[in-house]
JSON list of C-alpha atoms in Angstrom, two decimals:
[
{"chain": "A", "resi": 22, "resn": "UNK", "atom": "CA", "xyz": [-22.10, 17.07, 33.00]},
{"chain": "A", "resi": 23, "resn": "UNK", "atom": "CA", "xyz": [-20.45, 13.79, 32.05]},
{"chain": "A", "resi": 24, "resn": "UNK", "atom": "CA", "xyz": [-18.10, 12.83, 29.27]},
{"chain": "A", "resi": 25, "resn": "UNK", "atom": "CA", "xyz": [-15.83, 10.00, 28.12]},
{"chain": "A", "resi": 26, "resn": "UNK", "atom": "CA", "xyz": [-12.17, 9.86, 27.09]},
{"chain": "A", "resi": 27, "resn": "UNK", "atom": "CA", "xyz": [-11.44, 6.54, 25.38]},
{"chain": "A", "resi": 28, "resn": "UNK", "atom": "CA", "xyz": [-7.90, 5.45, 24.49]},
{"chain": "A", "resi": 29, "resn": "UNK", "atom": "CA", "xyz": [-6.47, 2.91, 22.03]},
{"chain": "A", "resi": 30, "resn": "UNK", "atom": "CA", "xyz": [-9.71, 1.30, 20.91]},
{"chain": "A", "resi": 31, "resn": "UNK", "atom": "CA", "xyz": [-8.72, -0.71, 17.85]},
{"chain": "A", "resi": 32, "resn": "UNK", "atom": "CA", "xyz": [-11.99, -2.26, 16.69]},
{"chain": "A", "resi": 33, "resn": "UNK", "atom": "CA", "xyz": [-15.22, -0.74, 15.30]},
{"chain": "A", "resi": 34, "resn": "UNK", "atom": "CA", "xyz": [-17.20, -2.82, 17.80]},
{"chain": "A", "resi": 35, "resn": "UNK", "atom": "CA", "xyz": [-15.44, -1.18, 20.75]},
{"chain": "A", "resi": 36, "resn": "UNK", "atom": "CA", "xyz": [-15.96, 2.26, 19.23]},
{"chain": "A", "resi": 37, "resn": "UNK", "atom": "CA", "xyz": [-19.67, 1.58, 18.67]},
{"chain": "A", "resi": 38, "resn": "UNK", "atom": "CA", "xyz": [-20.05, 0.48, 22.28]},
{"chain": "A", "resi": 39, "resn": "UNK", "atom": "CA", "xyz": [-18.63, 3.79, 23.51]},
{"chain": "A", "resi": 40, "resn": "UNK", "atom": "CA", "xyz": [-20.68, 5.82, 21.02]},
{"chain": "A", "resi": 41, "resn": "UNK", "atom": "CA", "xyz": [-23.83, 4.01, 22.16]},
{"chain": "A", "resi": 42, "resn": "UNK", "atom": "CA", "xyz": [-23.42, 5.65, 25.57]},
{"chain": "A", "resi": 43, "resn": "UNK", "atom": "CA", "xyz": [-24.49, 8.90, 23.87]},
{"chain": "A", "resi": 44, "resn": "UNK", "atom": "CA", "xyz": [-22.11, 10.94, 25.98]},
{"chain": "A", "resi": 45, "resn": "UNK", "atom": "CA", "xyz": [-19.63, 13.61, 24.84]},
{"chain": "A", "resi": 46, "resn": "UNK", "atom": "CA", "xyz": [-16.56, 11.59, 23.87]},
{"chain": "A", "resi": 47, "resn": "UNK", "atom": "CA", "xyz": [-12.95, 12.14, 22.87]},
{"chain": "A", "resi": 48, "resn": "UNK", "atom": "CA", "xyz": [-11.04, 9.23, 21.32]},
{"chain": "A", "resi": 49, "resn": "UNK", "atom": "CA", "xyz": [-7.26, 8.96, 21.73]},
{"chain": "A", "resi": 50, "resn": "UNK", "atom": "CA", "xyz": [-5.31, 6.97, 19.10]},
{"chain": "A", "resi": 51, "resn": "UNK", "atom": "CA", "xyz": [-8.36, 4.91, 18.22]},
{"chain": "A", "resi": 52, "resn": "UNK", "atom": "CA", "xyz": [-10.20, 3.79, 15.09]},
{"chain": "A", "resi": 53, "resn": "UNK", "atom": "CA", "xyz": [-12.22, 6.93, 14.35]},
{"chain": "A", "resi": 54, "resn": "UNK", "atom": "CA", "xyz": [-12.84, 6.67, 10.60]},
{"chain": "A", "resi": 55, "resn": "UNK", "atom": "CA", "xyz": [-16.43, 7.74, 10.01]},
{"chain": "A", "resi": 56, "resn": "UNK", "atom": "CA", "xyz": [-17.03, 8.49, 13.71]},
{"chain": "A", "resi": 57, "resn": "UNK", "atom": "CA", "xyz": [-18.58, 11.88, 14.47]},
{"chain": "A", "resi": 58, "resn": "UNK", "atom": "CA", "xyz": [-16.48, 12.70, 17.54]},
{"chain": "A", "resi": 59, "resn": "UNK", "atom": "CA", "xyz": [-13.44, 14.64, 18.72]},
{"chain": "A", "resi": 60, "resn": "UNK", "atom": "CA", "xyz": [-10.14, 12.79, 18.51]},
{"chain": "A", "resi": 61, "resn": "UNK", "atom": "CA", "xyz": [-6.49, 13.07, 19.50]},
{"chain": "A", "resi": 62, "resn": "UNK", "atom": "CA", "xyz": [-3.90, 11.12, 17.51]},
{"chain": "A", "resi": 63, "resn": "UNK", "atom": "CA", "xyz": [-0.16, 10.87, 17.65]},
{"chain": "A", "resi": 64, "resn": "UNK", "atom": "CA", "xyz": [1.63, 11.59, 14.38]},
{"chain": "A", "resi": 65, "resn": "UNK", "atom": "CA", "xyz": [1.66, 7.90, 13.52]},
{"chain": "A", "resi": 66, "resn": "UNK", "atom": "CA", "xyz": [2.64, 8.27, 9.89]},
{"chain": "A", "resi": 67, "resn": "UNK", "atom": "CA", "xyz": [5.42, 10.77, 10.54]},
{"chain": "A", "resi": 68, "resn": "UNK", "atom": "CA", "xyz": [6.77, 8.82, 13.52]},
{"chain": "A", "resi": 69, "resn": "UNK", "atom": "CA", "xyz": [7.09, 5.55, 11.62]},
{"chain": "A", "resi": 70, "resn": "UNK", "atom": "CA", "xyz": [8.53, 7.37, 8.63]},
{"chain": "A", "resi": 71, "resn": "UNK", "atom": "CA", "xyz": [11.25, 8.81, 10.86]},
{"chain": "A", "resi": 72, "resn": "UNK", "atom": "CA", "xyz": [12.07, 5.40, 12.34]},
{"chain": "A", "resi": 73, "resn": "UNK", "atom": "CA", "xyz": [12.22, 3.74, 8.93]},
{"chain": "A", "resi": 74, "resn": "UNK", "atom": "CA", "xyz": [14.35, 6.51, 7.49]},
{"chain": "A", "resi": 75, "resn": "UNK", "atom": "CA", "xyz": [16.78, 6.15, 10.39]},
{"chain": "A", "resi": 76, "resn": "UNK", "atom": "CA", "xyz": [17.30, 2.46, 9.64]},
{"chain": "A", "resi": 77, "resn": "UNK", "atom": "CA", "xyz": [17.56, 3.03, 5.89]},
{"chain": "A", "resi": 78, "resn": "UNK", "atom": "CA", "xyz": [20.27, 5.62, 6.54]},
{"chain": "A", "resi": 79, "resn": "UNK", "atom": "CA", "xyz": [22.24, 3.61, 9.07]},
{"chain": "A", "resi": 80, "resn": "UNK", "atom": "CA", "xyz": [22.01, -0.01, 7.94]},
{"chain": "A", "resi": 81, "resn": "UNK", "atom": "CA", "xyz": [22.71, -1.77, 4.66]},
{"chain": "A", "resi": 82, "resn": "UNK", "atom": "CA", "xyz": [19.05, -2.77, 4.31]},
{"chain": "A", "resi": 83, "resn": "UNK", "atom": "CA", "xyz": [16.59, -4.20, 3.62]},
{"chain": "A", "resi": 84, "resn": "UNK", "atom": "CA", "xyz": [14.27, -2.90, 6.36]},
{"chain": "A", "resi": 85, "resn": "UNK", "atom": "CA", "xyz": [11.22, -4.99, 7.25]},
{"chain": "A", "resi": 86, "resn": "UNK", "atom": "CA", "xyz": [7.88, -3.72, 8.54]},
{"chain": "A", "resi": 87, "resn": "UNK", "atom": "CA", "xyz": [5.71, -5.62, 11.03]},
{"chain": "A", "resi": 88, "resn": "UNK", "atom": "CA", "xyz": [2.19, -4.24, 11.38]},
{"chain": "A", "resi": 89, "resn": "UNK", "atom": "CA", "xyz": [-1.28, -5.16, 12.59]},
{"chain": "A", "resi": 90, "resn": "UNK", "atom": "CA", "xyz": [-3.53, -7.73, 10.96]},
{"chain": "A", "resi": 91, "resn": "UNK", "atom": "CA", "xyz": [-6.35, -5.19, 11.43]},
{"chain": "A", "resi": 92, "resn": "UNK", "atom": "CA", "xyz": [-6.00, -3.00, 8.36]},
{"chain": "A", "resi": 93, "resn": "UNK", "atom": "CA", "xyz": [-9.61, -1.89, 7.91]},
{"chain": "A", "resi": 94, "resn": "UNK", "atom": "CA", "xyz": [-11.09, 0.46, 8.85]},
{"chain": "A", "resi": 95, "resn": "UNK", "atom": "CA", "xyz": [-8.12, 2.87, 8.80]},
{"chain": "A", "resi": 96, "resn": "UNK", "atom": "CA", "xyz": [-6.44, 3.05, 12.20]},
{"chain": "A", "resi": 97, "resn": "UNK", "atom": "CA", "xyz": [-3.15, 4.14, 13.81]},
{"chain": "A", "resi": 98, "resn": "UNK", "atom": "CA", "xyz": [-1.45, 0.95, 12.59]},
{"chain": "A", "resi": 99, "resn": "UNK", "atom": "CA", "xyz": [-2.39, 1.57, 8.96]},
{"chain": "A", "resi": 100, "resn": "UNK", "atom": "CA", "xyz": [-1.01, 5.11, 9.29]},
{"chain": "A", "resi": 101, "resn": "UNK", "atom": "CA", "xyz": [2.28, 3.66, 10.55]},
{"chain": "A", "resi": 102, "resn": "UNK", "atom": "CA", "xyz": [2.44, 1.38, 7.52]},
{"chain": "A", "resi": 103, "resn": "UNK", "atom": "CA", "xyz": [1.92, 4.40, 5.27]},
{"chain": "A", "resi": 104, "resn": "UNK", "atom": "CA", "xyz": [4.85, 6.12, 6.98]},
{"chain": "A", "resi": 105, "resn": "UNK", "atom": "CA", "xyz": [7.04, 3.08, 6.30]},
{"chain": "A", "resi": 106, "resn": "UNK", "atom": "CA", "xyz": [6.13, 3.16, 2.61]},
{"chain": "A", "resi": 107, "resn": "UNK", "atom": "CA", "xyz": [6.75, 6.92, 2.39]},
{"chain": "A", "resi": 108, "resn": "UNK", "atom": "CA", "xyz": [10.24, 6.53, 3.85]},
{"chain": "A", "resi": 109, "resn": "UNK", "atom": "CA", "xyz": [11.13, 3.86, 1.28]},
{"chain": "A", "resi": 110, "resn": "UNK", "atom": "CA", "xyz": [9.73, 5.97, -1.55]},
{"chain": "A", "resi": 111, "resn": "UNK", "atom": "CA", "xyz": [11.75, 8.99, -0.47]},
{"chain": "A", "resi": 112, "resn": "UNK", "atom": "CA", "xyz": [14.86, 6.86, -0.86]},
{"chain": "A", "resi": 113, "resn": "UNK", "atom": "CA", "xyz": [13.85, 6.09, -4.42]},
{"chain": "A", "resi": 114, "resn": "UNK", "atom": "CA", "xyz": [13.25, 2.43, -3.62]},
{"chain": "A", "resi": 115, "resn": "UNK", "atom": "CA", "xyz": [10.26, 0.14, -3.96]},
{"chain": "A", "resi": 116, "resn": "UNK", "atom": "CA", "xyz": [9.00, -1.53, -0.82]},
{"chain": "A", "resi": 117, "resn": "UNK", "atom": "CA", "xyz": [10.06, -5.20, -0.90]},
{"chain": "A", "resi": 118, "resn": "UNK", "atom": "CA", "xyz": [6.76, -7.08, -0.51]},
{"chain": "A", "resi": 119, "resn": "UNK", "atom": "CA", "xyz": [8.28, -10.09, 1.25]},
{"chain": "A", "resi": 120, "resn": "UNK", "atom": "CA", "xyz": [9.56, -7.77, 4.00]},
{"chain": "A", "resi": 121, "resn": "UNK", "atom": "CA", "xyz": [6.09, -6.42, 4.82]},
{"chain": "A", "resi": 122, "resn": "UNK", "atom": "CA", "xyz": [4.49, -8.62, 7.46]},
{"chain": "A", "resi": 123, "resn": "UNK", "atom": "CA", "xyz": [1.37, -8.50, 9.60]},
{"chain": "A", "resi": 124, "resn": "UNK", "atom": "CA", "xyz": [0.53, -10.15, 12.90]},
{"chain": "A", "resi": 125, "resn": "UNK", "atom": "CA", "xyz": [-1.51, -9.87, 16.06]},
{"chain": "A", "resi": 126, "resn": "UNK", "atom": "CA", "xyz": [-0.59, -6.91, 18.26]},
{"chain": "A", "resi": 127, "resn": "UNK", "atom": "CA", "xyz": [0.76, -8.78, 21.27]},
{"chain": "A", "resi": 128, "resn": "UNK", "atom": "CA", "xyz": [3.99, -10.45, 22.38]},
{"chain": "A", "resi": 129, "resn": "UNK", "atom": "CA", "xyz": [3.04, -13.83, 20.92]},
{"chain": "A", "resi": 130, "resn": "UNK", "atom": "CA", "xyz": [2.22, -12.15, 17.64]},
{"chain": "A", "resi": 131, "resn": "UNK", "atom": "CA", "xyz": [5.79, -10.86, 17.59]},
{"chain": "A", "resi": 132, "resn": "UNK", "atom": "CA", "xyz": [7.15, -14.33, 18.33]},
{"chain": "A", "resi": 133, "resn": "UNK", "atom": "CA", "xyz": [5.10, -15.87, 15.52]},
{"chain": "A", "resi": 134, "resn": "UNK", "atom": "CA", "xyz": [6.18, -13.34, 12.92]},
{"chain": "A", "resi": 135, "resn": "UNK", "atom": "CA", "xyz": [9.84, -13.51, 14.00]},
{"chain": "A", "resi": 136, "resn": "UNK", "atom": "CA", "xyz": [9.95, -17.15, 12.88]},
{"chain": "A", "resi": 137, "resn": "UNK", "atom": "CA", "xyz": [8.92, -15.99, 9.41]},
{"chain": "A", "resi": 138, "resn": "UNK", "atom": "CA", "xyz": [11.51, -13.22, 9.50]},
{"chain": "A", "resi": 139, "resn": "UNK", "atom": "CA", "xyz": [14.24, -15.76, 10.21]},
{"chain": "A", "resi": 140, "resn": "UNK", "atom": "CA", "xyz": [13.35, -17.47, 6.91]},
{"chain": "A", "resi": 141, "resn": "UNK", "atom": "CA", "xyz": [13.84, -14.29, 4.86]},
{"chain": "A", "resi": 142, "resn": "UNK", "atom": "CA", "xyz": [16.94, -14.09, 2.71]},
{"chain": "A", "resi": 143, "resn": "UNK", "atom": "CA", "xyz": [18.73, -11.89, 3.30]},
{"chain": "A", "resi": 144, "resn": "UNK", "atom": "CA", "xyz": [17.83, -11.35, 6.93]},
{"chain": "A", "resi": 145, "resn": "UNK", "atom": "CA", "xyz": [16.56, -7.77, 7.26]},
{"chain": "A", "resi": 146, "resn": "UNK", "atom": "CA", "xyz": [19.19, -5.39, 8.59]},
{"chain": "A", "resi": 147, "resn": "UNK", "atom": "CA", "xyz": [16.40, -3.46, 10.29]},
{"chain": "A", "resi": 148, "resn": "UNK", "atom": "CA", "xyz": [12.88, -4.15, 11.53]},
{"chain": "A", "resi": 149, "resn": "UNK", "atom": "CA", "xyz": [10.28, -1.51, 12.39]},
{"chain": "A", "resi": 150, "resn": "UNK", "atom": "CA", "xyz": [7.30, -2.69, 14.44]},
{"chain": "A", "resi": 151, "resn": "UNK", "atom": "CA", "xyz": [3.93, -1.05, 14.78]},
{"chain": "A", "resi": 152, "resn": "UNK", "atom": "CA", "xyz": [3.81, -1.82, 18.52]},
{"chain": "A", "resi": 153, "resn": "UNK", "atom": "CA", "xyz": [6.24, -2.30, 21.41]},
{"chain": "A", "resi": 154, "resn": "UNK", "atom": "CA", "xyz": [4.73, -5.66, 22.39]},
{"chain": "A", "resi": 155, "resn": "UNK", "atom": "CA", "xyz": [5.37, -7.09, 18.94]},
{"chain": "A", "resi": 156, "resn": "UNK", "atom": "CA", "xyz": [9.00, -5.95, 19.10]},
{"chain": "A", "resi": 157, "resn": "UNK", "atom": "CA", "xyz": [9.40, -7.63, 22.48]},
{"chain": "A", "resi": 158, "resn": "UNK", "atom": "CA", "xyz": [8.25, -10.96, 21.02]},
{"chain": "A", "resi": 159, "resn": "UNK", "atom": "CA", "xyz": [10.52, -10.57, 18.00]},
{"chain": "A", "resi": 160, "resn": "UNK", "atom": "CA", "xyz": [13.54, -9.96, 20.24]},
{"chain": "A", "resi": 161, "resn": "UNK", "atom": "CA", "xyz": [12.76, -13.14, 22.20]},
{"chain": "A", "resi": 162, "resn": "UNK", "atom": "CA", "xyz": [12.91, -15.30, 19.08]},
{"chain": "A", "resi": 163, "resn": "UNK", "atom": "CA", "xyz": [15.93, -13.55, 17.56]},
{"chain": "A", "resi": 164, "resn": "UNK", "atom": "CA", "xyz": [17.83, -14.04, 20.80]},
{"chain": "A", "resi": 165, "resn": "UNK", "atom": "CA", "xyz": [16.98, -17.75, 20.91]},
{"chain": "A", "resi": 166, "resn": "UNK", "atom": "CA", "xyz": [18.05, -18.09, 17.27]},
{"chain": "A", "resi": 167, "resn": "UNK", "atom": "CA", "xyz": [21.44, -16.51, 17.99]},
{"chain": "A", "resi": 168, "resn": "UNK", "atom": "CA", "xyz": [20.77, -13.37, 15.95]},
{"chain": "A", "resi": 169, "resn": "UNK", "atom": "CA", "xyz": [22.66, -10.43, 17.44]},
{"chain": "A", "resi": 170, "resn": "UNK", "atom": "CA", "xyz": [20.62, -7.26, 17.99]},
{"chain": "A", "resi": 171, "resn": "UNK", "atom": "CA", "xyz": [21.59, -4.67, 16.85]},
{"chain": "A", "resi": 172, "resn": "UNK", "atom": "CA", "xyz": [24.76, -6.02, 15.17]},
{"chain": "A", "resi": 173, "resn": "UNK", "atom": "CA", "xyz": [22.90, -8.23, 12.69]},
{"chain": "A", "resi": 174, "resn": "UNK", "atom": "CA", "xyz": [19.41, -6.75, 12.88]},
{"chain": "A", "resi": 175, "resn": "UNK", "atom": "CA", "xyz": [18.24, -3.46, 14.38]},
{"chain": "A", "resi": 176, "resn": "UNK", "atom": "CA", "xyz": [14.73, -3.20, 15.84]},
{"chain": "A", "resi": 177, "resn": "UNK", "atom": "CA", "xyz": [12.65, -0.06, 16.38]},
{"chain": "A", "resi": 178, "resn": "UNK", "atom": "CA", "xyz": [9.15, -0.27, 17.86]},
{"chain": "A", "resi": 179, "resn": "UNK", "atom": "CA", "xyz": [6.25, 2.14, 18.33]},
{"chain": "A", "resi": 180, "resn": "UNK", "atom": "CA", "xyz": [4.59, 3.05, 21.60]},
{"chain": "A", "resi": 181, "resn": "UNK", "atom": "CA", "xyz": [7.15, 4.30, 24.09]},
{"chain": "A", "resi": 182, "resn": "UNK", "atom": "CA", "xyz": [5.79, 1.97, 26.79]},
{"chain": "A", "resi": 183, "resn": "UNK", "atom": "CA", "xyz": [7.70, 0.79, 29.85]},
{"chain": "A", "resi": 184, "resn": "UNK", "atom": "CA", "xyz": [8.16, -2.73, 28.46]},
{"chain": "A", "resi": 185, "resn": "UNK", "atom": "CA", "xyz": [10.82, -1.32, 26.09]},
{"chain": "A", "resi": 186, "resn": "UNK", "atom": "CA", "xyz": [13.02, -0.91, 29.19]},
{"chain": "A", "resi": 187, "resn": "UNK", "atom": "CA", "xyz": [12.33, -4.39, 30.57]},
{"chain": "A", "resi": 188, "resn": "UNK", "atom": "CA", "xyz": [14.38, -6.41, 28.06]},
{"chain": "A", "resi": 189, "resn": "UNK", "atom": "CA", "xyz": [18.02, -6.68, 26.98]},
{"chain": "A", "resi": 190, "resn": "UNK", "atom": "CA", "xyz": [18.80, -4.94, 24.77]},
{"chain": "A", "resi": 191, "resn": "UNK", "atom": "CA", "xyz": [16.41, -2.14, 25.61]},
{"chain": "A", "resi": 192, "resn": "UNK", "atom": "CA", "xyz": [14.13, -1.36, 22.66]},
{"chain": "A", "resi": 193, "resn": "UNK", "atom": "CA", "xyz": [14.36, 1.75, 20.52]},
{"chain": "A", "resi": 194, "resn": "UNK", "atom": "CA", "xyz": [10.87, 3.14, 20.10]},
{"chain": "A", "resi": 195, "resn": "UNK", "atom": "CA", "xyz": [8.77, 5.91, 18.61]},
{"chain": "A", "resi": 196, "resn": "UNK", "atom": "CA", "xyz": [7.21, 7.47, 21.68]},
{"chain": "A", "resi": 197, "resn": "UNK", "atom": "CA", "xyz": [3.91, 9.36, 21.62]},
{"chain": "A", "resi": 198, "resn": "UNK", "atom": "CA", "xyz": [3.62, 12.28, 24.01]},
{"chain": "A", "resi": 199, "resn": "UNK", "atom": "CA", "xyz": [0.87, 10.76, 26.14]},
{"chain": "A", "resi": 200, "resn": "UNK", "atom": "CA", "xyz": [0.85, 13.57, 28.69]},
{"chain": "A", "resi": 201, "resn": "UNK", "atom": "CA", "xyz": [0.17, 16.15, 25.98]},
{"chain": "A", "resi": 202, "resn": "UNK", "atom": "CA", "xyz": [-2.35, 13.85, 24.31]},
{"chain": "A", "resi": 203, "resn": "UNK", "atom": "CA", "xyz": [-4.23, 13.56, 27.60]},
{"chain": "A", "resi": 204, "resn": "UNK", "atom": "CA", "xyz": [-4.20, 17.32, 28.08]},
{"chain": "A", "resi": 205, "resn": "UNK", "atom": "CA", "xyz": [-5.50, 17.88, 24.56]},
{"chain": "A", "resi": 206, "resn": "UNK", "atom": "CA", "xyz": [-8.25, 15.32, 25.14]},
{"chain": "A", "resi": 207, "resn": "UNK", "atom": "CA", "xyz": [-9.37, 17.06, 28.32]},
{"chain": "A", "resi": 208, "resn": "UNK", "atom": "CA", "xyz": [-9.43, 20.42, 26.54]},
{"chain": "A", "resi": 209, "resn": "UNK", "atom": "CA", "xyz": [-11.51, 18.98, 23.69]},
{"chain": "A", "resi": 210, "resn": "UNK", "atom": "CA", "xyz": [-13.94, 17.40, 26.12]},
{"chain": "A", "resi": 211, "resn": "UNK", "atom": "CA", "xyz": [-14.32, 20.65, 28.06]},
{"chain": "A", "resi": 212, "resn": "UNK", "atom": "CA", "xyz": [-15.10, 22.49, 24.82]},
{"chain": "A", "resi": 213, "resn": "UNK", "atom": "CA", "xyz": [-17.57, 19.80, 23.79]},
{"chain": "A", "resi": 214, "resn": "UNK", "atom": "CA", "xyz": [-19.40, 20.08, 27.12]},
{"chain": "A", "resi": 215, "resn": "UNK", "atom": "CA", "xyz": [-19.62, 23.85, 26.70]},
{"chain": "A", "resi": 216, "resn": "UNK", "atom": "CA", "xyz": [-20.53, 23.73, 23.01]},
{"chain": "A", "resi": 217, "resn": "UNK", "atom": "CA", "xyz": [-22.31, 20.43, 22.28]},
{"chain": "A", "resi": 218, "resn": "UNK", "atom": "CA", "xyz": [-23.15, 21.38, 18.71]},
{"chain": "A", "resi": 219, "resn": "UNK", "atom": "CA", "xyz": [-19.71, 22.36, 17.45]},
{"chain": "A", "resi": 220, "resn": "UNK", "atom": "CA", "xyz": [-18.00, 20.42, 14.68]},
{"chain": "A", "resi": 221, "resn": "UNK", "atom": "CA", "xyz": [-15.71, 17.55, 15.74]},
{"chain": "A", "resi": 222, "resn": "UNK", "atom": "CA", "xyz": [-12.02, 18.34, 15.81]},
{"chain": "A", "resi": 223, "resn": "UNK", "atom": "CA", "xyz": [-8.94, 16.12, 15.45]},
{"chain": "A", "resi": 224, "resn": "UNK", "atom": "CA", "xyz": [-5.65, 17.10, 17.11]},
{"chain": "A", "resi": 225, "resn": "UNK", "atom": "CA", "xyz": [-2.30, 15.58, 16.12]},
{"chain": "A", "resi": 226, "resn": "UNK", "atom": "CA", "xyz": [0.46, 15.38, 18.75]},
{"chain": "A", "resi": 227, "resn": "UNK", "atom": "CA", "xyz": [4.10, 14.85, 17.61]},
{"chain": "A", "resi": 228, "resn": "UNK", "atom": "CA", "xyz": [6.03, 11.69, 18.46]},
{"chain": "A", "resi": 229, "resn": "UNK", "atom": "CA", "xyz": [9.70, 11.33, 19.41]},
{"chain": "A", "resi": 230, "resn": "UNK", "atom": "CA", "xyz": [12.18, 8.71, 18.25]},
{"chain": "A", "resi": 231, "resn": "UNK", "atom": "CA", "xyz": [14.08, 7.34, 21.26]},
{"chain": "A", "resi": 232, "resn": "UNK", "atom": "CA", "xyz": [17.18, 5.33, 20.39]},
{"chain": "A", "resi": 233, "resn": "UNK", "atom": "CA", "xyz": [18.22, 2.55, 22.76]},
{"chain": "A", "resi": 234, "resn": "UNK", "atom": "CA", "xyz": [20.15, -0.70, 22.62]},
{"chain": "A", "resi": 235, "resn": "UNK", "atom": "CA", "xyz": [18.18, -2.45, 19.87]},
{"chain": "A", "resi": 236, "resn": "UNK", "atom": "CA", "xyz": [19.28, -0.12, 17.04]},
{"chain": "A", "resi": 237, "resn": "UNK", "atom": "CA", "xyz": [22.68, 0.70, 15.58]},
{"chain": "A", "resi": 238, "resn": "UNK", "atom": "CA", "xyz": [24.13, 4.13, 16.41]},
{"chain": "A", "resi": 239, "resn": "UNK", "atom": "CA", "xyz": [23.74, 6.83, 13.77]},
{"chain": "A", "resi": 240, "resn": "UNK", "atom": "CA", "xyz": [26.12, 6.52, 10.81]},
{"chain": "A", "resi": 241, "resn": "UNK", "atom": "CA", "xyz": [27.72, 3.33, 12.15]},
{"chain": "A", "resi": 242, "resn": "UNK", "atom": "CA", "xyz": [26.99, 1.68, 8.83]},
{"chain": "A", "resi": 243, "resn": "UNK", "atom": "CA", "xyz": [26.04, 3.40, 5.60]},
{"chain": "A", "resi": 244, "resn": "UNK", "atom": "CA", "xyz": [23.88, 1.84, 2.89]},
{"chain": "A", "resi": 245, "resn": "UNK", "atom": "CA", "xyz": [25.59, 0.67, -0.26]},
{"chain": "A", "resi": 246, "resn": "UNK", "atom": "CA", "xyz": [22.53, 0.44, -2.48]},
{"chain": "A", "resi": 247, "resn": "UNK", "atom": "CA", "xyz": [20.25, 3.12, -1.12]},
{"chain": "A", "resi": 248, "resn": "UNK", "atom": "CA", "xyz": [20.68, 6.81, -1.95]},
{"chain": "A", "resi": 249, "resn": "UNK", "atom": "CA", "xyz": [21.70, 9.04, 0.97]},
{"chain": "A", "resi": 250, "resn": "UNK", "atom": "CA", "xyz": [20.00, 12.42, 1.54]},
{"chain": "A", "resi": 251, "resn": "UNK", "atom": "CA", "xyz": [22.24, 15.49, 1.38]},
{"chain": "A", "resi": 252, "resn": "UNK", "atom": "CA", "xyz": [21.48, 16.27, 5.00]},
{"chain": "A", "resi": 253, "resn": "UNK", "atom": "CA", "xyz": [20.82, 13.70, 7.68]},
{"chain": "A", "resi": 254, "resn": "UNK", "atom": "CA", "xyz": [18.64, 14.62, 10.67]},
{"chain": "A", "resi": 255, "resn": "UNK", "atom": "CA", "xyz": [19.86, 14.20, 14.22]},
{"chain": "A", "resi": 256, "resn": "UNK", "atom": "CA", "xyz": [18.01, 12.00, 16.68]},
{"chain": "A", "resi": 257, "resn": "UNK", "atom": "CA", "xyz": [17.80, 12.16, 20.47]},
{"chain": "A", "resi": 258, "resn": "UNK", "atom": "CA", "xyz": [19.29, 9.33, 22.49]},
{"chain": "A", "resi": 259, "resn": "UNK", "atom": "CA", "xyz": [17.45, 7.87, 25.44]},
{"chain": "A", "resi": 260, "resn": "UNK", "atom": "CA", "xyz": [17.69, 10.17, 28.41]},
{"chain": "A", "resi": 261, "resn": "UNK", "atom": "CA", "xyz": [18.25, 13.33, 26.38]}
]
């Protein structure tokens, strides 16, 4: 018996190409809206919500969001945007429209959007990015512009990839548990091969916020305009 595990497919065309193989398939963190197949997703919404909340609690604000230009059909990047909005709403604040930006999910996309960020007034005290590559491009431009990270602007990305360790400062990131996601995908595929007619299932695997050099330490600065929750969560530092 044969099957397919497909990861990070972000366009309907790519999904359709895999589906056309007519093989048992499990999609990992892909665009699966309307697709009759098993899927494994990281907790995209919750992970971005945690990252945004961290910056709202530990900077003076505002916090900007940089997401993907691909917003339909629903995908992991749209879920991350929803988490950003939820974090703002929990603080009793409206999302500032001018601080919500979208770009291509690659390093050059980050560089392009960073030039727009530099024109915002005030400069955001925090930036959450829907992808590590975008954050890498943003850091390049901020560094060239003389903006100190994290002293002037903190940056938290999403992905937990190795490139977050290849720059100075190292990038704080929301890290999916890819090992567990792979294990869950294999289990789903095994079940599908044994029971071809069963209903599709979606599994959500928790993320982890890893704090590194691109974000201010917890409680270094407290917001002056944003309400503070009665209890603040603790976050793991890199290496813990």
